[in-house]
């Protein structure tokens, strides 16, 4: 999938703050619905996961799961931060 340059610039910008946080309760249907709501009004949603919630190997699977269930694409995943793009 080709991501436009302006989307990548916005996704990697330090001014672009996380708008969804996944806390100790983990990934729930409520969190997925919040991400869907935000994707309806924005092109990008930045998500931050609490450190230690998922192992390093699990994070990529988590980002892909979220993308599949919200109809979006993973643009960036770095540590405990992921950015989704509305397709």
Tab-separated table of N, CA and C in Angstrom:
chain	number	residue	atom	x	y	z
A	1	UNK	N	0.838	-1.174	0.000
A	1	UNK	CA	0.000	0.000	0.000
A	1	UNK	C	0.887	1.242	0.000
A	2	UNK	N	0.618	2.146	-0.896
A	2	UNK	CA	1.366	3.403	-0.966
A	2	UNK	C	0.666	4.460	-0.124
A	3	UNK	N	1.440	5.035	0.776
A	3	UNK	CA	0.922	6.088	1.644
A	3	UNK	C	1.426	7.419	1.102
A	4	UNK	N	0.534	8.375	0.855
A	4	UNK	CA	0.970	9.680	0.348
A	4	UNK	C	1.970	10.346	1.292
A	5	UNK	N	2.858	11.128	0.720
A	5	UNK	CA	3.924	11.782	1.491
A	5	UNK	C	3.356	12.699	2.572
A	6	UNK	N	2.284	13.428	2.263
A	6	UNK	CA	1.740	14.348	3.268
A	6	UNK	C	1.156	13.595	4.471
A	7	UNK	N	0.643	12.401	4.251
A	7	UNK	CA	0.130	11.584	5.352
A	7	UNK	C	1.290	11.102	6.221
A	8	UNK	N	2.385	10.672	5.597
A	8	UNK	CA	3.556	10.226	6.357
A	8	UNK	C	4.160	11.372	7.156
A	9	UNK	N	4.209	12.557	6.557
A	9	UNK	CA	4.743	13.721	7.287
A	9	UNK	C	3.903	14.015	8.519
A	10	UNK	N	2.604	13.979	8.347
A	10	UNK	CA	1.707	14.249	9.470
A	10	UNK	C	1.827	13.154	10.535
A	11	UNK	N	1.931	11.897	10.117
A	11	UNK	CA	2.012	10.779	11.063
A	11	UNK	C	3.288	10.822	11.892
A	12	UNK	N	4.378	11.299	11.312
A	12	UNK	CA	5.657	11.322	12.024
A	12	UNK	C	5.909	12.634	12.754
A	13	UNK	N	5.014	13.584	12.619
A	13	UNK	CA	5.182	14.883	13.260
A	13	UNK	C	5.106	14.768	14.782
A	14	UNK	N	5.977	15.474	15.465
A	14	UNK	CA	5.963	15.475	16.937
A	14	UNK	C	4.750	16.229	17.483
A	15	UNK	N	4.193	17.136	16.704
A	15	UNK	CA	3.017	17.886	17.149
A	15	UNK	C	1.749	17.033	17.128
A	16	UNK	N	1.776	15.954	16.379
A	16	UNK	CA	0.623	15.062	16.270
A	16	UNK	C	0.590	14.169	17.512
A	17	UNK	N	-0.299	14.482	18.431
A	17	UNK	CA	-0.370	13.806	19.730
A	17	UNK	C	-1.341	12.618	19.685
A	18	UNK	N	-1.113	11.617	20.536
A	18	UNK	CA	-2.046	10.484	20.605
A	18	UNK	C	-3.446	10.949	21.013
A	19	UNK	N	-4.446	10.455	20.310
A	19	UNK	CA	-5.824	10.815	20.635
A	19	UNK	C	-6.565	9.653	21.291
A	20	UNK	N	-5.959	8.461	21.263
A	20	UNK	CA	-6.540	7.290	21.921
A	20	UNK	C	-5.434	6.628	22.734
A	21	UNK	N	-5.778	6.274	23.950
A	21	UNK	CA	-4.824	5.555	24.809
A	21	UNK	C	-5.456	4.231	25.223
A	22	UNK	N	-4.658	3.183	25.129
A	22	UNK	CA	-5.111	1.866	25.562
A	22	UNK	C	-4.430	1.594	26.893
A	23	UNK	N	-5.232	1.541	27.948
A	23	UNK	CA	-4.707	1.407	29.302
A	23	UNK	C	-4.676	-0.022	29.788
A	24	UNK	N	-4.625	-0.158	31.097
A	24	UNK	CA	-4.463	-1.479	31.695
A	24	UNK	C	-5.660	-2.396	31.458
A	25	UNK	N	-6.814	-1.838	31.117
A	25	UNK	CA	-7.980	-2.668	30.802
A	25	UNK	C	-7.805	-3.378	29.465
A	26	UNK	N	-6.859	-2.914	28.659
A	26	UNK	CA	-6.561	-3.571	27.396
A	26	UNK	C	-7.457	-3.116	26.259
A	27	UNK	N	-7.387	-3.864	25.190
A	27	UNK	CA	-8.136	-3.559	23.979
A	27	UNK	C	-9.544	-4.118	24.120
A	28	UNK	N	-10.536	-3.242	24.060
A	28	UNK	CA	-11.928	-3.670	24.212
A	28	UNK	C	-12.738	-3.155	23.026
A	29	UNK	N	-13.960	-3.601	22.953
A	29	UNK	CA	-14.855	-3.142	21.891
A	29	UNK	C	-15.100	-1.640	22.012
A	30	UNK	N	-15.115	-1.126	23.225
A	30	UNK	CA	-15.298	0.309	23.450
A	30	UNK	C	-14.151	1.107	22.835
A	31	UNK	N	-12.934	0.623	23.011
A	31	UNK	CA	-11.765	1.298	22.432
A	31	UNK	C	-11.836	1.242	20.910
A	32	UNK	N	-12.191	0.087	20.361
A	32	UNK	CA	-12.316	-0.037	18.903
A	32	UNK	C	-13.381	0.916	18.367
A	33	UNK	N	-14.493	1.049	19.075
A	33	UNK	CA	-15.557	1.959	18.640
A	33	UNK	C	-15.085	3.406	18.684
A	34	UNK	N	-14.317	3.769	19.694
A	34	UNK	CA	-13.759	5.125	19.780
A	34	UNK	C	-12.829	5.400	18.594
A	35	UNK	N	-12.020	4.424	18.228
A	35	UNK	CA	-11.120	4.586	17.075
A	35	UNK	C	-11.940	4.743	15.798
A	36	UNK	N	-12.986	3.931	15.648
A	36	UNK	CA	-13.862	4.054	14.462
A	36	UNK	C	-14.482	5.450	14.382
A	37	UNK	N	-14.962	5.950	15.528
A	37	UNK	CA	-15.563	7.291	15.574
A	37	UNK	C	-14.558	8.348	15.129
A	38	UNK	N	-13.341	8.265	15.643
A	38	UNK	CA	-12.331	9.256	15.290
A	38	UNK	C	-11.938	9.158	13.821
A	39	UNK	N	-11.899	7.944	13.272
A	39	UNK	CA	-11.551	7.782	11.859
A	39	UNK	C	-12.638	8.336	10.937
A	40	UNK	N	-13.859	8.462	11.437
A	40	UNK	CA	-14.924	9.058	10.620
A	40	UNK	C	-14.695	10.549	10.403
A	41	UNK	N	-14.042	11.204	11.362
A	41	UNK	CA	-13.854	12.650	11.269
A	41	UNK	C	-12.421	13.068	10.966
A	42	UNK	N	-11.468	12.155	11.063
A	42	UNK	CA	-10.056	12.476	10.814
A	42	UNK	C	-9.450	11.473	9.850
A	43	UNK	N	-8.379	11.887	9.198
A	43	UNK	CA	-7.649	10.962	8.330
A	43	UNK	C	-6.732	10.053	9.131
A	44	UNK	N	-6.140	10.589	10.198
A	44	UNK	CA	-5.176	9.840	11.000
A	44	UNK	C	-5.592	9.805	12.464
A	45	UNK	N	-5.317	8.677	13.102
A	45	UNK	CA	-5.533	8.535	14.539
A	45	UNK	C	-4.258	7.943	15.125
A	46	UNK	N	-3.744	8.612	16.136
A	46	UNK	CA	-2.539	8.143	16.807
A	46	UNK	C	-2.945	7.478	18.116
A	47	UNK	N	-2.431	6.262	18.322
A	47	UNK	CA	-2.812	5.452	19.475
A	47	UNK	C	-1.572	5.149	20.302
A	48	UNK	N	-1.722	5.277	21.606
A	48	UNK	CA	-0.628	4.946	22.515
A	48	UNK	C	-1.091	3.820	23.433
A	49	UNK	N	-0.237	2.813	23.572
A	49	UNK	CA	-0.520	1.665	24.429
A	49	UNK	C	0.365	1.768	25.660
A	50	UNK	N	-0.207	1.516	26.837
A	50	UNK	CA	0.595	1.517	28.063
A	50	UNK	C	1.774	0.567	27.925
A	51	UNK	N	2.917	1.005	28.417
A	51	UNK	CA	4.104	0.149	28.383
A	51	UNK	C	3.847	-1.093	29.222
A	52	UNK	N	4.289	-2.218	28.708
A	52	UNK	CA	4.136	-3.476	29.425
A	52	UNK	C	2.809	-4.171	29.204
A	53	UNK	N	1.876	-3.521	28.519
A	53	UNK	CA	0.570	-4.140	28.281
A	53	UNK	C	0.692	-5.290	27.283
A	54	UNK	N	1.452	-5.072	26.219
A	54	UNK	CA	1.693	-6.106	25.214
A	54	UNK	C	3.196	-6.298	25.064
A	55	UNK	N	3.583	-7.529	24.822
A	55	UNK	CA	4.993	-7.818	24.560
A	55	UNK	C	5.368	-7.233	23.204
A	56	UNK	N	6.652	-7.020	23.015
A	56	UNK	CA	7.155	-6.435	21.771
A	56	UNK	C	6.671	-7.219	20.548
A	57	UNK	N	6.689	-8.550	20.631
A	57	UNK	CA	6.288	-9.391	19.494
A	57	UNK	C	4.785	-9.283	19.212
A	58	UNK	N	4.002	-8.987	20.235
A	58	UNK	CA	2.545	-8.909	20.079
A	58	UNK	C	2.085	-7.597	19.466
A	59	UNK	N	2.864	-6.553	19.616
A	59	UNK	CA	2.398	-5.220	19.205
A	59	UNK	C	2.023	-5.155	17.735
A	60	UNK	N	2.836	-5.742	16.853
A	60	UNK	CA	2.523	-5.699	15.422
A	60	UNK	C	1.178	-6.373	15.159
A	61	UNK	N	0.942	-7.494	15.822
A	61	UNK	CA	-0.340	-8.188	15.677
A	61	UNK	C	-1.490	-7.329	16.193
A	62	UNK	N	-1.254	-6.618	17.282
A	62	UNK	CA	-2.290	-5.748	17.857
A	62	UNK	C	-2.639	-4.636	16.880
A	63	UNK	N	-1.617	-3.976	16.289
A	63	UNK	CA	-1.884	-2.896	15.332
A	63	UNK	C	-2.653	-3.425	14.124
A	64	UNK	N	-2.267	-4.616	13.622
A	64	UNK	CA	-2.970	-5.196	12.475
A	64	UNK	C	-4.413	-5.554	12.839
A	65	UNK	N	-4.623	-6.079	14.037
A	65	UNK	CA	-5.970	-6.414	14.501
A	65	UNK	C	-6.845	-5.166	14.560
A	66	UNK	N	-6.297	-4.099	15.123
A	66	UNK	CA	-7.054	-2.844	15.224
A	66	UNK	C	-7.390	-2.327	13.829
A	67	UNK	N	-6.413	-2.354	12.920
A	67	UNK	CA	-6.638	-1.867	11.555
A	67	UNK	C	-7.732	-2.669	10.858
A	68	UNK	N	-7.685	-3.990	10.979
A	68	UNK	CA	-8.700	-4.840	10.352
A	68	UNK	C	-10.092	-4.546	10.901
A	69	UNK	N	-10.188	-4.324	12.187
A	69	UNK	CA	-11.486	-4.126	12.830
A	69	UNK	C	-12.010	-2.701	12.746
A	70	UNK	N	-11.213	-1.786	12.230
A	70	UNK	CA	-11.674	-0.403	12.093
A	70	UNK	C	-11.688	0.056	10.637
A	71	UNK	N	-11.312	-0.812	9.710
A	71	UNK	CA	-11.303	-0.444	8.299
A	71	UNK	C	-10.247	0.588	7.967
A	72	UNK	N	-9.102	0.472	8.609
A	72	UNK	CA	-8.023	1.437	8.391
A	72	UNK	C	-6.742	0.694	8.031
A	73	UNK	N	-5.675	1.453	7.879
A	73	UNK	CA	-4.367	0.879	7.568
A	73	UNK	C	-3.338	1.416	8.554
A	74	UNK	N	-2.394	0.569	8.923
A	74	UNK	CA	-1.317	0.987	9.816
A	74	UNK	C	-0.290	1.753	8.989
A	75	UNK	N	-0.080	3.015	9.344
A	75	UNK	CA	0.880	3.863	8.637
A	75	UNK	C	2.229	3.819	9.331
A	76	UNK	N	2.192	3.784	10.657
A	76	UNK	CA	3.423	3.864	11.436
A	76	UNK	C	3.244	3.086	12.729
A	77	UNK	N	4.251	2.320	13.086
A	77	UNK	CA	4.260	1.659	14.394
A	77	UNK	C	5.668	1.771	14.944
A	78	UNK	N	5.758	2.430	16.062
A	78	UNK	CA	7.061	2.668	16.673
A	78	UNK	C	6.900	2.504	18.179
A	79	UNK	N	7.483	1.433	18.704
A	79	UNK	CA	7.368	1.178	20.138
A	79	UNK	C	5.924	0.970	20.545
A	80	UNK	N	5.468	1.757	21.488
A	80	UNK	CA	4.093	1.613	21.965
A	80	UNK	C	3.144	2.626	21.322
A	81	UNK	N	3.556	3.187	20.183
A	81	UNK	CA	2.744	4.155	19.440
A	81	UNK	C	2.415	3.577	18.061
A	82	UNK	N	1.167	3.740	17.657
A	82	UNK	CA	0.752	3.342	16.320
A	82	UNK	C	-0.110	4.431	15.705
A	83	UNK	N	-0.006	4.582	14.378
A	83	UNK	CA	-0.813	5.570	13.668
A	83	UNK	C	-1.622	4.837	12.607
A	84	UNK	N	-2.930	5.069	12.624
A	84	UNK	CA	-3.838	4.465	11.652
A	84	UNK	C	-4.325	5.519	10.676
A	85	UNK	N	-4.490	5.104	9.436
A	85	UNK	CA	-4.941	5.982	8.363
A	85	UNK	C	-6.268	5.460	7.828
A	86	UNK	N	-7.236	6.355	7.726
A	86	UNK	CA	-8.537	5.994	7.148
A	86	UNK	C	-8.342	5.766	5.653
A	87	UNK	N	-8.744	4.596	5.178
A	87	UNK	CA	-8.575	4.272	3.755
A	87	UNK	C	-9.728	4.772	2.945
